[in-house]
Short mmCIF file of C-alpha atoms in Angstrom, two decimals:
data_model
loop_
_atom_site.label_atom_id
_atom_site.label_comp_id
_atom_site.label_asym_id
_atom_site.label_seq_id
_atom_site.Cartn_x
_atom_site.Cartn_y
_atom_site.Cartn_z
CA MET A 3 105.87 39.13 37.45
CA THR A 4 109.11 40.57 38.78
CA ARG A 5 112.29 40.22 36.79
CA SER A 6 114.49 37.73 38.58
CA ASP A 7 117.47 38.63 40.72
CA PRO A 8 120.27 36.07 40.85
CA GLY A 9 121.80 37.50 44.00
CA VAL A 10 121.87 34.93 46.79
CA VAL A 11 123.57 31.65 46.07
CA ASP A 12 124.62 28.40 47.64
CA ALA A 13 128.08 28.33 49.18
CA ALA A 14 129.32 25.95 46.50
CA ALA A 15 128.63 28.58 43.89
CA THR A 16 130.90 31.09 45.59
CA ARG A 17 134.04 29.14 44.71
CA SER A 18 135.64 29.00 41.31
CA ASP A 19 136.44 25.34 41.96
CA ALA A 20 132.82 24.41 42.71
CA PRO A 21 132.54 20.62 42.45
CA ALA A 22 130.16 18.67 40.30
CA THR A 23 126.86 18.29 42.13
CA ALA A 24 123.50 16.78 41.43
CA MET A 25 121.30 19.58 40.15
CA SER A 26 117.55 19.54 39.73
CA THR A 27 114.77 22.01 39.00
CA PRO A 28 110.99 21.90 39.15
CA ALA A 29 109.28 20.28 36.19
CA ALA A 30 107.33 22.57 33.87
CA THR A 31 106.09 22.69 30.31
CA ASP A 32 107.17 24.58 27.22
CA GLY A 33 103.71 25.88 26.46
CA THR A 34 102.19 22.70 25.06
CA ASP A 35 99.69 20.50 26.90
CA ILE A 36 102.12 18.20 28.71
CA PRO A 37 100.89 15.52 31.14
CA ASP A 38 102.46 15.42 34.60
CA ALA A 39 104.12 12.05 33.93
CA HIS A 40 105.29 10.28 30.80
CA GLY A 41 105.92 6.64 30.13
CA ARG A 42 109.64 5.93 30.21
CA ALA A 43 109.36 4.15 26.86
CA ALA A 44 108.02 7.32 25.23
CA VAL A 45 110.89 9.41 26.59
CA ASP A 46 113.46 6.82 25.53
CA LEU A 47 111.94 6.72 22.05
CA VAL A 48 112.31 10.48 21.76
CA ARG A 49 115.91 10.30 22.97
CA CYS A 50 116.68 7.77 20.22
CA LEU A 51 115.32 10.07 17.51
CA ALA A 52 116.47 13.43 18.94
CA ARG A 53 119.41 13.84 16.57
CA PRO A 54 119.75 14.91 12.94
CA THR A 55 120.62 11.40 11.69
CA PRO A 56 119.81 8.49 14.02
CA SER A 57 121.91 5.36 13.54
CA GLY A 58 120.39 2.10 12.41
CA ASP A 59 120.42 0.78 15.97
CA GLU A 60 118.76 3.94 17.27
CA ARG A 61 116.03 3.67 14.65
CA ALA A 62 115.48 0.01 15.51
CA ASP A 63 115.28 0.82 19.21
CA ALA A 64 112.79 3.60 18.49
CA VAL A 65 110.58 1.24 16.50
CA ALA A 66 110.61 -1.28 19.34
CA LEU A 67 109.85 1.40 21.93
CA ALA A 68 107.00 2.73 19.81
CA ARG A 69 105.13 -0.52 20.34
CA GLU A 70 105.22 0.08 24.11
CA SER A 71 104.39 3.79 24.02
CA ASP A 72 101.21 5.83 23.99
CA PRO A 73 101.44 8.04 20.85
CA LYS A 74 100.18 11.05 22.77
CA GLU A 75 102.90 10.58 25.36
CA VAL A 76 105.53 10.37 22.63
CA LEU A 77 104.45 13.69 21.12
CA ALA A 78 104.10 15.30 24.53
CA ALA A 79 107.61 14.20 25.51
CA ALA A 80 109.03 15.37 22.18
CA SER A 81 107.39 18.77 22.65
CA ALA A 82 108.66 19.11 26.21
CA LEU A 83 112.20 18.27 25.12
CA GLY A 84 112.03 20.76 22.24
CA VAL A 85 112.41 18.23 19.42
CA GLY A 86 108.82 17.66 18.30
CA PRO A 87 109.18 18.35 14.55
CA LEU A 88 112.45 16.42 14.32
CA VAL A 89 110.95 13.33 15.96
CA CYS A 90 107.93 13.61 13.65
CA THR A 91 110.23 13.71 10.63
CA HIS A 92 112.04 10.54 11.67
CA VAL A 93 108.76 8.74 12.42
CA GLU A 94 107.35 9.74 9.04
CA ASN A 95 110.55 8.65 7.29
CA GLY A 96 110.27 5.29 9.07
CA GLY A 97 106.95 4.64 7.38
CA GLU A 98 105.09 1.49 8.34
CA ALA A 99 107.83 0.40 10.72
CA PHE A 100 106.13 2.68 13.24
CA PRO A 101 102.57 2.05 14.49
CA ALA A 102 99.82 3.73 12.47
CA ALA A 103 98.49 5.45 15.59
CA LEU A 104 101.83 7.18 16.14
CA ARG A 105 102.07 8.20 12.49
CA ASP A 106 98.58 9.70 12.71
CA GLN A 107 99.56 11.69 15.79
CA THR A 108 102.74 12.99 14.19
CA GLY A 109 100.81 14.10 11.12
CA GLU A 110 98.35 16.08 13.22
CA TYR A 111 101.18 17.59 15.26
CA ARG A 112 103.03 18.65 12.11
CA ARG A 113 99.93 20.33 10.65
CA ARG A 114 99.33 22.23 13.86
CA MET A 115 102.95 23.33 14.22
CA MET A 116 103.23 24.31 10.55
CA ALA A 117 100.14 26.52 10.79
CA ARG A 118 101.66 28.26 13.81
CA SER A 119 105.07 28.58 12.14
CA LEU A 120 103.61 30.13 8.99
CA HIS A 121 101.59 32.57 11.08
CA LEU A 122 104.76 33.71 12.84
CA LEU A 123 106.69 33.81 9.57
CA THR A 124 104.10 36.14 8.03
CA ALA A 125 104.44 38.39 11.07
CA LEU A 126 108.24 38.36 10.76
CA HIS A 127 108.07 39.51 7.13
CA ALA A 128 105.72 42.36 8.07
CA ILE A 129 107.96 43.42 10.96
CA LEU A 130 111.08 43.47 8.79
CA ASP A 131 109.23 45.56 6.19
CA ALA A 132 108.18 48.02 8.90
CA PHE A 133 111.70 48.15 10.32
CA GLY A 134 113.14 48.78 6.88
CA ALA A 135 110.73 51.64 6.29
CA SER A 136 111.74 53.14 9.65
CA GLY A 137 115.48 52.77 9.08
CA VAL A 138 115.85 50.13 11.80
CA ARG A 139 118.59 47.57 11.30
CA ALA A 140 117.63 44.16 12.64
CA LEU A 141 118.97 40.62 12.66
CA ALA A 142 116.38 37.86 12.96
CA TYR A 143 117.55 34.74 14.74
CA LYS A 144 116.12 31.58 16.28
CA GLY A 145 112.46 31.09 15.31
CA PRO A 146 111.86 30.52 11.57
CA VAL A 147 115.43 31.56 10.70
CA LEU A 148 117.09 28.90 12.85
CA ALA A 149 114.53 26.35 11.66
CA THR A 150 115.49 27.09 8.06
CA VAL A 151 119.26 27.24 8.57
CA ALA A 152 119.60 24.25 10.91
CA TYR A 153 116.80 21.99 9.66
CA GLY A 154 116.22 23.17 6.08
CA ASP A 155 112.54 23.95 6.63
CA VAL A 156 110.59 26.58 8.55
CA GLY A 157 108.58 23.71 10.00
CA GLY A 158 111.65 21.74 11.04
CA ARG A 159 111.81 23.24 14.52
CA ALA A 160 109.07 24.33 16.92
CA PHE A 161 109.12 27.96 18.04
CA SER A 162 106.66 30.18 19.85
CA ASP A 163 107.99 33.69 19.28
CA LEU A 164 110.18 35.87 17.08
CA ASP A 165 113.64 37.01 18.18
CA LEU A 166 115.15 40.20 16.77
CA PHE A 167 118.49 41.81 17.58
CA VAL A 168 118.69 45.58 17.03
CA PRO A 169 121.21 48.29 17.92
CA ARG A 170 120.52 50.13 21.15
CA GLU A 171 119.95 53.44 19.42
CA ASP A 172 117.25 51.92 17.21
CA LEU A 173 115.11 50.66 20.11
CA PRO A 174 112.64 53.60 20.10
CA ALA A 175 112.06 53.42 16.34
CA ALA A 176 111.70 49.64 16.51
CA ALA A 177 109.17 49.92 19.35
CA THR A 178 107.18 52.50 17.38
CA ALA A 179 107.16 50.30 14.29
CA LEU A 180 105.92 47.36 16.36
CA ALA A 181 103.21 49.53 17.94
CA ASP A 182 102.03 50.52 14.45
CA LEU A 183 101.63 46.79 13.72
CA GLY A 184 99.46 46.31 16.80
CA PHE A 185 102.09 45.17 19.30
CA ALA A 186 102.37 46.35 22.90
CA LEU A 187 104.83 45.69 25.70
CA ASP A 188 103.88 42.50 27.50
CA PRO A 189 102.12 43.38 30.78
CA GLU A 190 103.22 39.99 32.14
CA ASP A 191 106.87 41.04 31.81
CA PRO A 192 106.94 44.45 33.51
CA THR A 193 109.98 46.70 33.63
CA ARG A 194 110.57 50.23 34.89
CA PHE A 195 112.42 51.03 31.65
CA SER A 196 111.04 51.94 28.24
CA PRO A 197 112.90 51.35 24.96
CA ALA A 198 113.57 55.11 24.82
CA ASP A 199 115.04 55.00 28.35
CA VAL A 200 117.43 52.22 27.39
CA ALA A 201 118.46 54.00 24.19
CA ARG A 202 119.50 57.06 26.22
CA GLY A 203 121.81 54.94 28.40
CA GLY A 204 123.61 56.10 31.52
CA HIS A 205 121.71 53.81 33.90
CA VAL A 206 122.97 52.70 37.28
CA VAL A 207 120.20 50.14 37.71
CA ARG A 208 120.62 47.42 35.10
CA PRO A 209 118.07 47.80 32.27
CA PRO A 210 116.60 44.70 30.61
CA ALA A 211 118.55 43.25 27.69
CA GLU A 212 115.32 42.70 25.78
CA PHE A 213 111.73 43.86 25.55
CA ARG A 214 108.86 41.46 25.04
CA PHE A 215 106.02 42.61 22.77
CA VAL A 216 102.69 40.82 22.33
CA ARG A 217 99.77 41.12 19.92
CA HIS A 218 96.13 40.03 20.10
CA ASP A 219 96.69 37.23 17.57
CA GLY A 220 99.23 35.52 19.83
CA VAL A 221 102.41 36.70 18.09
CA VAL A 222 105.21 37.43 20.57
CA VAL A 223 108.34 39.41 19.67
CA GLU A 224 111.46 39.54 21.81
CA LEU A 225 113.38 42.66 20.86
CA ARG A 226 116.96 42.35 22.09
CA TRP A 227 119.65 45.01 22.06
CA ARG A 228 122.31 43.18 24.11
CA LEU A 229 123.25 39.50 23.93
CA GLY A 230 124.72 39.24 27.39
CA SER A 231 124.14 41.15 30.61
CA ARG A 232 126.19 43.37 32.87
CA VAL A 233 126.45 40.47 35.33
CA ARG A 234 127.39 37.91 32.66
CA PRO A 235 128.84 39.93 29.78
CA PHE A 236 128.88 38.55 26.26
CA PRO A 237 130.26 41.50 24.29
CA LEU A 238 129.25 40.38 20.82
CA THR A 239 128.12 43.77 19.53
CA PHE A 240 125.37 44.48 17.06
CA ASP A 241 127.70 46.32 14.68
CA ASP A 242 130.14 43.41 14.56
CA CYS A 243 127.30 40.96 13.93
CA TRP A 244 125.74 43.25 11.32
CA ASN A 245 129.03 43.56 9.45
CA ARG A 246 129.34 39.75 9.37
CA ARG A 247 125.67 39.06 8.65
CA VAL A 248 124.37 36.70 6.00
CA ASP A 249 121.05 36.75 4.19
CA VAL A 250 118.91 33.62 4.38
CA VAL A 251 115.84 32.97 2.26
CA VAL A 252 113.04 32.22 4.71
CA GLY A 253 109.57 31.72 3.30
CA GLY A 254 110.54 33.19 -0.05
CA ARG A 255 112.09 36.34 1.38
CA SER A 256 115.69 37.28 2.14
CA VAL A 257 116.17 37.78 5.88
CA PRO A 258 119.35 39.23 7.47
CA THR A 259 120.73 37.08 10.27
CA PHE A 260 123.93 36.12 12.08
CA GLY A 261 126.87 34.65 10.22
CA HIS A 262 127.37 30.97 11.02
CA GLU A 263 130.21 31.51 13.50
CA ASP A 264 128.28 34.20 15.36
CA ARG A 265 125.15 32.04 15.29
CA LEU A 266 126.99 29.16 16.95
CA LEU A 267 128.29 31.49 19.66
CA VAL A 268 124.82 32.93 20.26
CA LEU A 269 123.34 29.43 20.59
CA ALA A 270 126.15 28.51 22.99
CA ARG A 271 125.49 31.61 25.08
CA HIS A 272 121.74 30.93 25.13
CA GLY A 273 122.23 27.33 26.25
CA ALA A 274 124.67 28.38 28.97
CA LYS A 275 122.28 31.10 30.15
CA HIS A 276 119.63 28.43 30.76
CA HIS A 277 122.22 25.91 31.99
CA TRP A 278 121.62 23.47 29.11
CA ASN A 279 118.55 22.11 30.83
CA ARG A 280 116.65 21.40 27.62
CA LEU A 281 117.73 18.73 25.17
CA GLY A 282 116.42 20.60 22.12
CA TRP A 283 119.07 23.31 22.43
CA ALA A 284 121.87 20.77 22.09
CA VAL A 285 120.05 19.17 19.16
CA ASP A 286 119.73 22.58 17.47
CA VAL A 287 123.52 22.94 17.60
CA ALA A 288 124.00 19.46 16.15
CA ALA A 289 121.52 20.19 13.37
CA LEU A 290 123.24 23.48 12.57
CA LEU A 291 126.70 21.90 12.40
CA THR A 292 125.34 19.13 10.20
CA ARG A 293 124.12 21.61 7.57
CA VAL A 294 126.63 24.48 7.59
CA ASP A 295 130.40 24.83 7.44
CA VAL A 296 131.88 26.63 10.43
CA ASP A 297 135.35 28.18 10.42
CA TRP A 298 136.51 26.60 13.68
CA PRO A 299 139.70 28.64 14.21
CA VAL A 300 137.61 31.79 13.77
CA VAL A 301 134.83 30.72 16.11
CA GLU A 302 137.30 29.56 18.79
CA ALA A 303 139.28 32.80 18.56
CA ARG A 304 136.07 34.79 18.76
CA ALA A 305 134.96 32.80 21.82
CA ASP A 306 138.30 33.52 23.54
CA ALA A 307 137.93 37.23 22.83
CA LEU A 308 134.40 37.19 24.28
CA GLY A 309 135.44 35.35 27.43
CA ALA A 310 133.30 32.43 26.29
CA ARG A 311 135.83 29.66 25.66
CA ARG A 312 134.21 27.30 28.15
CA VAL A 313 130.72 28.32 27.06
CA LEU A 314 131.55 27.24 23.50
CA ALA A 315 133.37 24.09 24.64
CA ALA A 316 130.42 22.93 26.75
CA CYS A 317 128.06 23.65 23.87
CA VAL A 318 129.88 21.59 21.25
CA LEU A 319 130.77 18.75 23.62
CA LEU A 320 127.15 18.43 24.76
CA ALA A 321 125.88 18.54 21.17
CA ALA A 322 128.38 15.87 20.14
CA GLU A 323 127.62 13.53 23.05
CA THR A 324 123.83 13.81 22.94
CA ALA A 325 123.06 14.40 19.26
CA ASP A 326 126.17 13.32 17.30
CA ALA A 327 127.17 16.85 16.26
CA PRO A 328 130.03 16.75 13.72
CA VAL A 329 132.67 18.60 15.74
CA PRO A 330 136.35 18.40 14.73
CA PRO A 331 138.31 15.91 16.89
CA LEU A 332 140.78 18.53 18.12
CA VAL A 333 137.96 20.83 19.23
CA LEU A 334 136.31 17.96 21.09
CA ALA A 335 139.60 16.90 22.64
CA ARG A 336 140.17 20.38 24.04
CA ALA A 337 136.65 20.44 25.46
CA ARG A 338 137.03 17.00 27.06
CA ALA A 339 140.37 18.01 28.57
CA ASP A 340 138.68 20.71 30.66
CA PRO A 341 137.25 19.22 33.90
CA ARG A 342 134.85 22.13 34.38
CA VAL A 343 133.40 21.68 30.92
CA ARG A 344 133.07 17.94 31.54
CA THR A 345 131.22 18.64 34.79
CA VAL A 346 128.67 20.93 33.13
CA VAL A 347 128.11 18.50 30.26
CA ALA A 348 127.90 15.43 32.48
CA ASP A 349 125.36 17.14 34.69
CA ALA A 350 123.20 18.14 31.72
CA VAL A 351 123.34 14.59 30.35
CA THR A 352 122.36 13.24 33.77
CA ASP A 353 119.34 15.52 33.72
CA TYR A 354 118.40 14.31 30.24
CA ASP A 355 118.63 10.72 31.50
CA THR A 356 116.93 11.09 34.88
CA GLU A 357 114.73 14.21 34.59
CA PRO A 358 114.30 14.63 30.83
CA LEU A 359 111.08 16.62 31.05
CA THR A 360 112.43 19.31 33.36
CA ALA A 361 111.82 22.71 31.79
CA ALA A 362 114.75 25.04 31.26
CA PHE A 363 113.16 28.44 31.83
CA GLY A 364 113.08 29.65 35.40
CA VAL A 365 116.22 27.76 36.50
CA ASP A 366 117.74 29.81 39.29
CA GLY A 367 119.38 29.59 42.67
CA PRO A 368 122.35 27.36 43.55
CA ARG A 369 122.21 25.32 40.34
CA ALA A 370 122.44 28.38 38.16
CA ARG A 371 125.29 29.91 40.10
CA ILE A 372 127.31 26.68 40.10
CA VAL A 373 127.08 26.36 36.32
CA ASP A 374 127.88 30.05 35.84
CA ALA A 375 130.97 29.67 38.02
CA LEU A 376 132.15 26.55 36.22
CA LEU A 377 131.85 28.26 32.83
CA CYS A 378 133.99 31.27 33.78
CA ASP A 379 137.18 31.17 31.70
CA SER A 380 139.52 32.25 34.50
CA ARG A 381 139.67 33.07 38.20
CA ARG A 382 139.62 36.74 37.27
CA ALA A 383 136.44 36.21 35.24
CA TRP A 384 134.90 34.32 38.15
CA LEU A 385 135.83 37.09 40.60
CA LEU A 386 134.36 39.78 38.34
CA TYR A 387 131.20 37.70 37.98
CA ARG A 388 130.88 37.42 41.76
CA LEU A 389 131.47 41.15 42.22
CA ARG A 390 128.89 42.04 39.59
CA LEU A 391 126.42 39.62 41.12
CA GLY A 392 126.81 41.23 44.51
CA PHE A 393 127.11 44.91 43.57
CA GLU A 394 125.50 45.46 40.15
CA PRO A 395 122.09 47.05 40.90
CA GLN A 396 119.08 45.17 39.55
CA GLU A 397 115.49 46.27 39.01
CA VAL A 398 114.41 44.37 42.13
CA ASP A 399 116.72 46.61 44.19
CA ALA A 400 114.96 49.72 42.88
CA GLU A 401 111.57 48.12 43.55
CA THR A 402 112.54 47.23 47.10
CA VAL A 403 114.21 50.56 47.95
CA PRO A 404 112.83 53.32 45.68
CA LEU A 405 115.26 56.22 45.31
CA PRO A 406 115.19 59.37 43.16
CA ARG A 407 117.37 59.15 40.05
CA ALA A 408 119.92 61.55 41.53
CA LEU A 409 120.63 59.00 44.28
CA HIS A 410 120.73 55.88 42.11
CA ARG A 411 124.45 55.38 42.69
CA LEU A 412 123.54 54.44 46.25
CA TYR A 413 122.12 51.20 44.86
CA HIS A 414 125.71 49.92 44.71
CA VAL A 415 125.53 50.00 48.52
CA VAL A 416 121.85 49.11 48.82
CA ARG A 417 122.24 45.89 46.84
CA PRO A 418 124.87 44.10 48.98
CA LEU A 419 123.09 45.23 52.15
CA ARG A 420 119.78 43.94 50.84
CA LEU A 421 121.31 40.62 49.80
CA ALA A 422 123.02 40.22 53.16
CA SER A 423 119.71 40.86 54.88
CA ALA A 424 117.95 38.40 52.57
CA LEU A 425 120.37 35.64 53.55
CA TRP A 426 118.87 35.68 57.01
CA ARG A 427 115.26 36.19 55.97
CA PRO A 428 113.24 33.18 57.12
CA ASP A 429 110.37 33.51 54.67
CA THR A 430 110.45 31.47 51.47
CA GLU A 431 108.82 34.22 49.43
CA GLY A 432 111.63 36.62 50.22
CA ARG A 433 114.23 34.09 49.13
CA GLU A 434 112.45 33.50 45.84
CA ARG A 435 112.45 37.23 45.01
CA ARG A 436 116.20 37.64 45.39
#
């Protein structure tokens, strides 16, 4: 698998005033066994319950829809949308109002997900112990930490891997500690860089922002040293996050993680990166804001400093409109007053309504570039984004035109020439590799 290159885009994405357009992506799964098609009633049921606290009307609608739905389709839809455990919780809390067959399915799903979650949690504890012994600072986020903070329970949110944020200089020691625990770099996610290469810095070709490690027992670790990219910067540094960290008790152990304001910004950045094409990410934000107090002036000021004002605005508006996130009225009013933010949110909601089972990962091409352009905070930010997209060398450039390291600066010329050539390439495969 080649790391993706976002280079060639639709004409609409080349303008900072790109209009709202209908966007769609191929359907895929999130790793569970998802049928090709779901009953509409099952999807609508999940939409009713995909929020921290459904209203009385939403609960009543869900009960009525449950009578028309295949229980397996309900759980498959909930998994695909990233809200499986939350839907199970609401069904279980509804008791006999829901059909026994659905309750049986949710119970089995919960047992399976909890076993997986505890397996990953045990691995996280071992990794943090190994990092501590090696002097590696690390912040755990998403996975069992987000499940605990946002939902109050390690089993409250489905996750399939462990996410760790480390300083760049600690990458080699972290990789060695993981190797001692039986992990290896994922051969399905190849890169020309090693953790030691990235730690040394000074690269012309953009190195990956994270390394993916796998182990024979199915545990996957994503080791991240940068939250943004050189094309789409998000300069929230490790040291700043470490200095503002909080400790959360996860599975009986204290785990260092992001402070609440930083966590909200990281979730907003992650959703924007994948163009908010999965309902569960908006629900995660709503669940987080339901359980923790956020200093809104601080988080908004921090977003402005990061060049992520619209990223944050789209995040909280989407979470409020789809999952009833408790966002202050003034914050929502500012988000709604921005037509670009409204466009991004309206398009995501349209997807949830018309293509709810579309997978988020792998979104690329014109759709991605349009959303990226709309979420730029200024024309200057948009222009810099376009320049980086066209001239910032990517790994695919080095794969296509191998050069000795001494000549790597030529990739700043190679890249635009290669992209210009690719625009006229008639073969579909070539277009997909850009």
